[in-house]
């Protein structure tokens, strides 16, 4: 089984709909991240959490919110989806003892029509 | 100027060729340098990890860091079709709360 699991793997939704992307990990890491990936722009950080009580905005947090339900679970929500949120979304984890190395899930491909 | 720049390619080489992938950066505080490999429809996975300047070798892969020029490279010797993927460079200043900055990635195809 994957250490970092994202659900769903693919999602098509309509403009204005609320959508939640989920991430769970079995690595026992405290730190979790949400990124979006767009062609030519690479990975951009949306939100990150260093532990259950810690949530921080990344460089592109507008239009997104997150919830850290437990050490192993970190969800990303789009409150009212818009077409320019169409992208590939990745969850990642890291552990302070391993420095900046991050471990990624397989991604969620989201299309907003 | 972006913090990390990387030629997106695509780069196409014949099997067995030596491949050179490069990134430049502007933040002199970066100390940790990583290369991730991303196959189609998969998440990035760590390939190489180096600290400060110098070279690191792992099998067919060599990572080089030149902090004076703010330039890092990944060399792939005897390239194989299985090396076809997107390669992302990534960097961090490395303190406990520093974020990792990723390059946009270079798409590589190794033709049999």
PDB file of C-alpha atoms in Angstrom:
ATOM      1  CA  UNK A   1       0.000   0.000   0.000  1.00  0.00           C
ATOM      2  CA  UNK A   2       1.120   3.569  -0.722  1.00  0.00           C
ATOM      3  CA  UNK A   3       2.576   5.519   2.196  1.00  0.00           C
ATOM      4  CA  UNK A   4       0.757   8.694   1.097  1.00  0.00           C
ATOM      5  CA  UNK A   5      -2.722   8.091  -0.279  1.00  0.00           C
ATOM      6  CA  UNK A   6      -4.829  10.663  -2.072  1.00  0.00           C
ATOM      7  CA  UNK A   7      -8.511  10.364  -2.878  1.00  0.00           C
ATOM      8  CA  UNK A   8     -10.062  10.736  -5.339  1.00  0.00           C
ATOM      9  CA  UNK A   9      -7.495  10.185  -8.109  1.00  0.00           C
ATOM     10  CA  UNK A  10      -9.633  11.989 -10.666  1.00  0.00           C
ATOM     11  CA  UNK A  11     -12.521  14.404 -10.249  1.00  0.00           C
ATOM     12  CA  UNK A  12     -14.622  16.458 -12.609  1.00  0.00           C
ATOM     13  CA  UNK A  13     -16.808  19.130 -11.075  1.00  0.00           C
ATOM     14  CA  UNK A  14     -18.715  22.238 -12.059  1.00  0.00           C
ATOM     15  CA  UNK A  15     -18.043  25.872 -11.337  1.00  0.00           C
ATOM     16  CA  UNK A  16     -19.361  26.892  -7.926  1.00  0.00           C
ATOM     17  CA  UNK A  17     -19.366  23.428  -6.408  1.00  0.00           C
ATOM     18  CA  UNK A  18     -17.614  22.639  -3.139  1.00  0.00           C
ATOM     19  CA  UNK A  19     -15.086  19.865  -3.372  1.00  0.00           C
ATOM     20  CA  UNK A  20     -12.791  18.143  -0.897  1.00  0.00           C
ATOM     21  CA  UNK A  21      -9.570  16.315  -1.664  1.00  0.00           C
ATOM     22  CA  UNK A  22      -8.302  13.949   0.978  1.00  0.00           C
ATOM     23  CA  UNK A  23      -4.848  12.798   1.972  1.00  0.00           C
ATOM     24  CA  UNK A  24      -3.822  10.159   4.463  1.00  0.00           C
ATOM     25  CA  UNK A  25      -0.359   8.880   5.348  1.00  0.00           C
ATOM     26  CA  UNK A  26       1.111   5.896   7.137  1.00  0.00           C
ATOM     27  CA  UNK A  27       4.644   7.293   7.371  1.00  0.00           C
ATOM     28  CA  UNK A  28       4.122   8.765  10.846  1.00  0.00           C
ATOM     29  CA  UNK A  29       5.313  12.174   9.665  1.00  0.00           C
ATOM     30  CA  UNK A  30       4.212  15.340  11.444  1.00  0.00           C
ATOM     31  CA  UNK A  31       4.472  17.661   8.463  1.00  0.00           C
ATOM     32  CA  UNK A  32       1.989  17.630   5.594  1.00  0.00           C
ATOM     33  CA  UNK A  33       1.644  19.792   2.499  1.00  0.00           C
ATOM     34  CA  UNK A  34      -0.739  20.512  -0.356  1.00  0.00           C
ATOM     35  CA  UNK A  35       0.625  21.561  -3.757  1.00  0.00           C
ATOM     36  CA  UNK A  36      -0.865  22.186  -7.150  1.00  0.00           C
ATOM     37  CA  UNK A  37       1.044  21.460 -10.332  1.00  0.00           C
ATOM     38  CA  UNK A  38       0.446  23.316 -13.578  1.00  0.00           C
ATOM     39  CA  UNK A  39       2.396  22.941 -16.835  1.00  0.00           C
ATOM     40  CA  UNK A  40       5.334  25.342 -16.912  1.00  0.00           C
ATOM     41  CA  UNK A  41       4.740  26.510 -13.346  1.00  0.00           C
ATOM     42  CA  UNK A  42       5.846  23.472 -11.422  1.00  0.00           C
ATOM     43  CA  UNK A  43       4.718  22.704  -7.898  1.00  0.00           C
ATOM     44  CA  UNK A  44       3.247  25.580  -5.956  1.00  0.00           C
ATOM     45  CA  UNK A  45       2.518  25.361  -2.255  1.00  0.00           C
ATOM     46  CA  UNK A  46      -1.094  25.919  -1.212  1.00  0.00           C
ATOM     47  CA  UNK A  47      -1.063  25.108   2.528  1.00  0.00           C
ATOM     48  CA  UNK A  48       1.177  23.284   4.947  1.00  0.00           C
ATOM     49  CA  UNK A  49       0.891  21.937   8.470  1.00  0.00           C
ATOM     50  CA  UNK A  50       3.746  21.148  10.829  1.00  0.00           C
ATOM     51  CA  UNK A  51       1.499  19.372  13.335  1.00  0.00           C
ATOM     52  CA  UNK A  52      -2.194  18.889  14.096  1.00  0.00           C
ATOM     53  CA  UNK A  53      -2.586  22.344  15.673  1.00  0.00           C
ATOM     54  CA  UNK A  54      -0.508  24.189  13.089  1.00  0.00           C
ATOM     55  CA  UNK A  55      -1.853  25.375   9.712  1.00  0.00           C
ATOM     56  CA  UNK A  56      -0.012  27.807   7.443  1.00  0.00           C
ATOM     57  CA  UNK A  57      -0.797  29.449   4.137  1.00  0.00           C
ATOM     58  CA  UNK A  58       1.454  28.837   1.183  1.00  0.00           C
ATOM     59  CA  UNK A  59       1.995  31.049  -1.832  1.00  0.00           C
ATOM     60  CA  UNK A  60      -1.391  30.404  -3.472  1.00  0.00           C
ATOM     61  CA  UNK A  61      -3.925  29.806  -0.679  1.00  0.00           C
ATOM     62  CA  UNK A  62      -6.714  32.068  -1.973  1.00  0.00           C
ATOM     63  CA  UNK A  63      -9.807  30.024  -2.816  1.00  0.00           C
ATOM     64  CA  UNK A  64      -8.631  27.018  -0.779  1.00  0.00           C
ATOM     65  CA  UNK A  65      -8.965  25.875   2.821  1.00  0.00           C
ATOM     66  CA  UNK A  66      -7.549  22.907   4.702  1.00  0.00           C
ATOM     67  CA  UNK A  67      -8.280  20.763   7.709  1.00  0.00           C
ATOM     68  CA  UNK A  68      -5.806  18.643   9.665  1.00  0.00           C
ATOM     69  CA  UNK A  69      -8.104  16.076  11.234  1.00  0.00           C
ATOM     70  CA  UNK A  70      -5.333  13.957  12.723  1.00  0.00           C
ATOM     71  CA  UNK A  71      -1.604  13.495  12.383  1.00  0.00           C
ATOM     72  CA  UNK A  72      -2.250  11.193   9.444  1.00  0.00           C
ATOM     73  CA  UNK A  73      -4.997  13.139   7.638  1.00  0.00           C
ATOM     74  CA  UNK A  74      -4.909  16.466   5.810  1.00  0.00           C
ATOM     75  CA  UNK A  75      -7.782  17.586   3.591  1.00  0.00           C
ATOM     76  CA  UNK A  76      -7.929  20.343   1.001  1.00  0.00           C
ATOM     77  CA  UNK A  77     -11.229  22.050   0.179  1.00  0.00           C
ATOM     78  CA  UNK A  78     -12.265  24.262  -2.684  1.00  0.00           C
ATOM     79  CA  UNK A  79     -15.234  26.170  -1.290  1.00  0.00           C
ATOM     80  CA  UNK A  80     -16.525  27.344  -4.647  1.00  0.00           C
ATOM     81  CA  UNK A  81     -14.565  25.796  -7.492  1.00  0.00           C
ATOM     82  CA  UNK A  82     -13.586  27.895 -10.517  1.00  0.00           C
ATOM     83  CA  UNK A  83     -12.120  26.763 -13.865  1.00  0.00           C
ATOM     84  CA  UNK A  84      -8.608  28.118 -13.143  1.00  0.00           C
ATOM     85  CA  UNK A  85      -8.401  25.665 -10.247  1.00  0.00           C
ATOM     86  CA  UNK A  86      -8.187  22.903 -12.825  1.00  0.00           C
ATOM     87  CA  UNK A  87      -4.822  21.300 -12.050  1.00  0.00           C
ATOM     88  CA  UNK A  88      -2.993  18.314 -10.631  1.00  0.00           C
ATOM     89  CA  UNK A  89      -2.997  18.385  -6.821  1.00  0.00           C
ATOM     90  CA  UNK A  90      -0.408  16.655  -4.669  1.00  0.00           C
ATOM     91  CA  UNK A  91      -0.212  15.931  -0.985  1.00  0.00           C
ATOM     92  CA  UNK A  92       3.224  15.466   0.558  1.00  0.00           C
ATOM     93  CA  UNK A  93       4.689  14.639   3.953  1.00  0.00           C
ATOM     94  CA  UNK A  94       8.022  15.204   5.637  1.00  0.00           C
ATOM     95  CA  UNK A  95       9.767  14.454   8.876  1.00  0.00           C
ATOM     96  CA  UNK A  96      12.078  16.907  10.615  1.00  0.00           C
ATOM     97  CA  UNK A  97      14.729  14.211  11.056  1.00  0.00           C
ATOM     98  CA  UNK A  98      14.989  13.830   7.248  1.00  0.00           C
ATOM     99  CA  UNK A  99      15.444  17.548   6.602  1.00  0.00           C
ATOM    100  CA  UNK A 100      13.602  19.014   3.631  1.00  0.00           C
ATOM    101  CA  UNK A 101      12.902  15.703   1.850  1.00  0.00           C
ATOM    102  CA  UNK A 102       9.225  15.330   1.013  1.00  0.00           C
ATOM    103  CA  UNK A 103       7.242  12.231   0.081  1.00  0.00           C
ATOM    104  CA  UNK A 104       4.408  12.637  -2.367  1.00  0.00           C
ATOM    105  CA  UNK A 105       1.111  10.949  -3.045  1.00  0.00           C
ATOM    106  CA  UNK A 106       0.066   9.925  -6.550  1.00  0.00           C
ATOM    107  CA  UNK A 107      -1.969  13.088  -7.083  1.00  0.00           C
ATOM    108  CA  UNK A 108      -5.553  14.090  -7.803  1.00  0.00           C
ATOM    109  CA  UNK A 109      -6.397  15.327 -11.279  1.00  0.00           C
ATOM    110  CA  UNK A 110      -9.146  17.940 -10.893  1.00  0.00           C
ATOM    111  CA  UNK A 111     -11.129  19.473 -13.720  1.00  0.00           C
ATOM    112  CA  UNK A 112     -13.521  22.352 -13.049  1.00  0.00           C
ATOM    113  CA  UNK A 113     -15.949  22.926 -15.912  1.00  0.00           C
TER     114      UNK A 113
ATOM    115  CA  UNK B   1      13.131  36.570 -11.735  1.00  0.00           C
ATOM    116  CA  UNK B   2      11.878  33.244 -10.435  1.00  0.00           C
ATOM    117  CA  UNK B   3      13.684  31.774  -7.444  1.00  0.00           C
ATOM    118  CA  UNK B   4      14.448  28.549  -9.315  1.00  0.00           C
ATOM    119  CA  UNK B   5      14.682  28.291 -13.098  1.00  0.00           C
ATOM    120  CA  UNK B   6      14.776  25.111 -15.152  1.00  0.00           C
ATOM    121  CA  UNK B   7      14.545  24.525 -18.894  1.00  0.00           C
ATOM    122  CA  UNK B   8      11.239  22.673 -19.415  1.00  0.00           C
ATOM    123  CA  UNK B   9      12.436  20.854 -22.531  1.00  0.00           C
ATOM    124  CA  UNK B  10      11.218  18.523 -23.839  1.00  0.00           C
ATOM    125  CA  UNK B  11      14.558  16.793 -24.135  1.00  0.00           C
ATOM    126  CA  UNK B  12      14.816  13.731 -26.368  1.00  0.00           C
ATOM    127  CA  UNK B  13      17.945  11.537 -26.429  1.00  0.00           C
ATOM    128  CA  UNK B  14      18.868   8.112 -27.811  1.00  0.00           C
ATOM    129  CA  UNK B  15      19.275   5.196 -25.433  1.00  0.00           C
ATOM    130  CA  UNK B  16      22.778   5.090 -23.967  1.00  0.00           C
ATOM    131  CA  UNK B  17      23.358   8.850 -24.183  1.00  0.00           C
ATOM    132  CA  UNK B  18      24.619  10.974 -21.318  1.00  0.00           C
ATOM    133  CA  UNK B  19      21.933  13.379 -20.168  1.00  0.00           C
ATOM    134  CA  UNK B  20      22.579  16.697 -18.454  1.00  0.00           C
ATOM    135  CA  UNK B  21      19.747  18.457 -16.610  1.00  0.00           C
ATOM    136  CA  UNK B  22      20.278  21.833 -14.998  1.00  0.00           C
ATOM    137  CA  UNK B  23      18.748  24.414 -12.691  1.00  0.00           C
ATOM    138  CA  UNK B  24      19.760  27.909 -11.670  1.00  0.00           C
ATOM    139  CA  UNK B  25      18.634  29.719  -8.564  1.00  0.00           C
ATOM    140  CA  UNK B  26      18.810  33.173  -7.064  1.00  0.00           C
ATOM    141  CA  UNK B  27      18.597  32.616  -3.293  1.00  0.00           C
ATOM    142  CA  UNK B  28      22.109  32.254  -1.859  1.00  0.00           C
ATOM    143  CA  UNK B  29      20.620  30.859   1.385  1.00  0.00           C
ATOM    144  CA  UNK B  30      19.766  27.545  -0.278  1.00  0.00           C
ATOM    145  CA  UNK B  31      21.861  24.754   1.189  1.00  0.00           C
ATOM    146  CA  UNK B  32      19.872  21.593   0.444  1.00  0.00           C
ATOM    147  CA  UNK B  33      19.455  20.500  -3.151  1.00  0.00           C
ATOM    148  CA  UNK B  34      17.270  17.699  -4.415  1.00  0.00           C
ATOM    149  CA  UNK B  35      16.281  16.077  -7.661  1.00  0.00           C
ATOM    150  CA  UNK B  36      12.896  14.437  -7.965  1.00  0.00           C
ATOM    151  CA  UNK B  37      11.737  12.169 -10.782  1.00  0.00           C
ATOM    152  CA  UNK B  38       8.089  12.178 -11.805  1.00  0.00           C
ATOM    153  CA  UNK B  39       6.636   9.565 -14.100  1.00  0.00           C
ATOM    154  CA  UNK B  40       3.443  10.290 -15.989  1.00  0.00           C
ATOM    155  CA  UNK B  41       0.367  10.186 -13.719  1.00  0.00           C
ATOM    156  CA  UNK B  42       2.536   9.656 -10.632  1.00  0.00           C
ATOM    157  CA  UNK B  43       3.782  11.824  -7.799  1.00  0.00           C
ATOM    158  CA  UNK B  44       7.379  13.085  -7.633  1.00  0.00           C
ATOM    159  CA  UNK B  45       9.824  10.734  -5.952  1.00  0.00           C
ATOM    160  CA  UNK B  46      13.203  11.688  -4.530  1.00  0.00           C
ATOM    161  CA  UNK B  47      16.122  10.718  -6.755  1.00  0.00           C
ATOM    162  CA  UNK B  48      19.135  12.553  -5.330  1.00  0.00           C
ATOM    163  CA  UNK B  49      19.766  14.713  -2.244  1.00  0.00           C
ATOM    164  CA  UNK B  50      22.883  16.797  -1.634  1.00  0.00           C
ATOM    165  CA  UNK B  51      23.946  19.314   0.945  1.00  0.00           C
ATOM    166  CA  UNK B  52      25.991  22.404   0.066  1.00  0.00           C
ATOM    167  CA  UNK B  53      28.456  22.237  -2.820  1.00  0.00           C
ATOM    168  CA  UNK B  54      30.088  19.257  -4.472  1.00  0.00           C
ATOM    169  CA  UNK B  55      29.205  16.053  -6.234  1.00  0.00           C
ATOM    170  CA  UNK B  56      27.202  13.010  -5.244  1.00  0.00           C
ATOM    171  CA  UNK B  57      27.016   9.805  -7.247  1.00  0.00           C
ATOM    172  CA  UNK B  58      24.435   7.034  -7.084  1.00  0.00           C
ATOM    173  CA  UNK B  59      24.714   4.407  -9.768  1.00  0.00           C
ATOM    174  CA  UNK B  60      24.137   6.030 -13.153  1.00  0.00           C
ATOM    175  CA  UNK B  61      23.159   9.339 -11.564  1.00  0.00           C
ATOM    176  CA  UNK B  62      25.462  12.174 -10.482  1.00  0.00           C
ATOM    177  CA  UNK B  63      24.310  15.385  -8.835  1.00  0.00           C
ATOM    178  CA  UNK B  64      26.538  18.448  -8.862  1.00  0.00           C
ATOM    179  CA  UNK B  65      26.114  21.678  -6.938  1.00  0.00           C
ATOM    180  CA  UNK B  66      28.060  24.871  -7.663  1.00  0.00           C
ATOM    181  CA  UNK B  67      26.958  27.386  -5.054  1.00  0.00           C
ATOM    182  CA  UNK B  68      29.310  30.080  -6.342  1.00  0.00           C
ATOM    183  CA  UNK B  69      27.457  30.047  -9.675  1.00  0.00           C
ATOM    184  CA  UNK B  70      24.057  29.178  -8.136  1.00  0.00           C
ATOM    185  CA  UNK B  71      23.840  26.253 -10.529  1.00  0.00           C
ATOM    186  CA  UNK B  72      22.990  22.597 -10.019  1.00  0.00           C
ATOM    187  CA  UNK B  73      23.117  19.680 -12.436  1.00  0.00           C
ATOM    188  CA  UNK B  74      21.955  16.108 -12.691  1.00  0.00           C
ATOM    189  CA  UNK B  75      23.837  13.774 -15.032  1.00  0.00           C
ATOM    190  CA  UNK B  76      22.426  10.459 -16.188  1.00  0.00           C
ATOM    191  CA  UNK B  77      24.905   8.035 -17.739  1.00  0.00           C
ATOM    192  CA  UNK B  78      23.905   5.224 -20.086  1.00  0.00           C
ATOM    193  CA  UNK B  79      20.350   6.551 -20.237  1.00  0.00           C
ATOM    194  CA  UNK B  80      17.550   3.985 -20.498  1.00  0.00           C
ATOM    195  CA  UNK B  81      13.975   4.229 -21.788  1.00  0.00           C
ATOM    196  CA  UNK B  82      12.887   3.762 -18.160  1.00  0.00           C
ATOM    197  CA  UNK B  83      14.532   7.126 -17.396  1.00  0.00           C
ATOM    198  CA  UNK B  84      11.843   8.850 -19.474  1.00  0.00           C
ATOM    199  CA  UNK B  85      10.128  11.129 -16.982  1.00  0.00           C
ATOM    200  CA  UNK B  86       9.979  14.724 -15.790  1.00  0.00           C
ATOM    201  CA  UNK B  87      12.863  15.756 -13.538  1.00  0.00           C
ATOM    202  CA  UNK B  88      12.261  18.441 -10.924  1.00  0.00           C
ATOM    203  CA  UNK B  89      15.005  20.233  -9.074  1.00  0.00           C
ATOM    204  CA  UNK B  90      14.158  21.406  -5.557  1.00  0.00           C
ATOM    205  CA  UNK B  91      15.956  23.525  -2.996  1.00  0.00           C
ATOM    206  CA  UNK B  92      15.680  24.647   0.586  1.00  0.00           C
ATOM    207  CA  UNK B  93      17.569  26.864   2.985  1.00  0.00           C
ATOM    208  CA  UNK B  94      17.177  23.996   5.390  1.00  0.00           C
ATOM    209  CA  UNK B  95      16.159  25.515   8.669  1.00  0.00           C
ATOM    210  CA  UNK B  96      13.286  23.797  10.433  1.00  0.00           C
ATOM    211  CA  UNK B  97      10.572  26.010   9.001  1.00  0.00           C
ATOM    212  CA  UNK B  98      11.905  26.699   5.533  1.00  0.00           C
ATOM    213  CA  UNK B  99       9.861  25.662   2.574  1.00  0.00           C
ATOM    214  CA  UNK B 100      11.102  23.729  -0.416  1.00  0.00           C
ATOM    215  CA  UNK B 101      11.100  25.561  -3.741  1.00  0.00           C
ATOM    216  CA  UNK B 102      10.631  23.407  -6.827  1.00  0.00           C
ATOM    217  CA  UNK B 103      11.698  24.077 -10.382  1.00  0.00           C
ATOM    218  CA  UNK B 104       9.063  23.602 -13.117  1.00  0.00           C
ATOM    219  CA  UNK B 105      10.659  20.364 -14.307  1.00  0.00           C
ATOM    220  CA  UNK B 106      12.372  19.120 -17.472  1.00  0.00           C
ATOM    221  CA  UNK B 107      10.604  16.490 -19.541  1.00  0.00           C
ATOM    222  CA  UNK B 108      13.019  13.778 -20.752  1.00  0.00           C
ATOM    223  CA  UNK B 109      12.384  11.077 -23.342  1.00  0.00           C
ATOM    224  CA  UNK B 110      14.955   8.340 -23.936  1.00  0.00           C
ATOM    225  CA  UNK B 111      14.369   6.749 -27.322  1.00  0.00           C
ATOM    226  CA  UNK B 112      15.222   3.034 -27.719  1.00  0.00           C
TER     227      UNK B 112
END
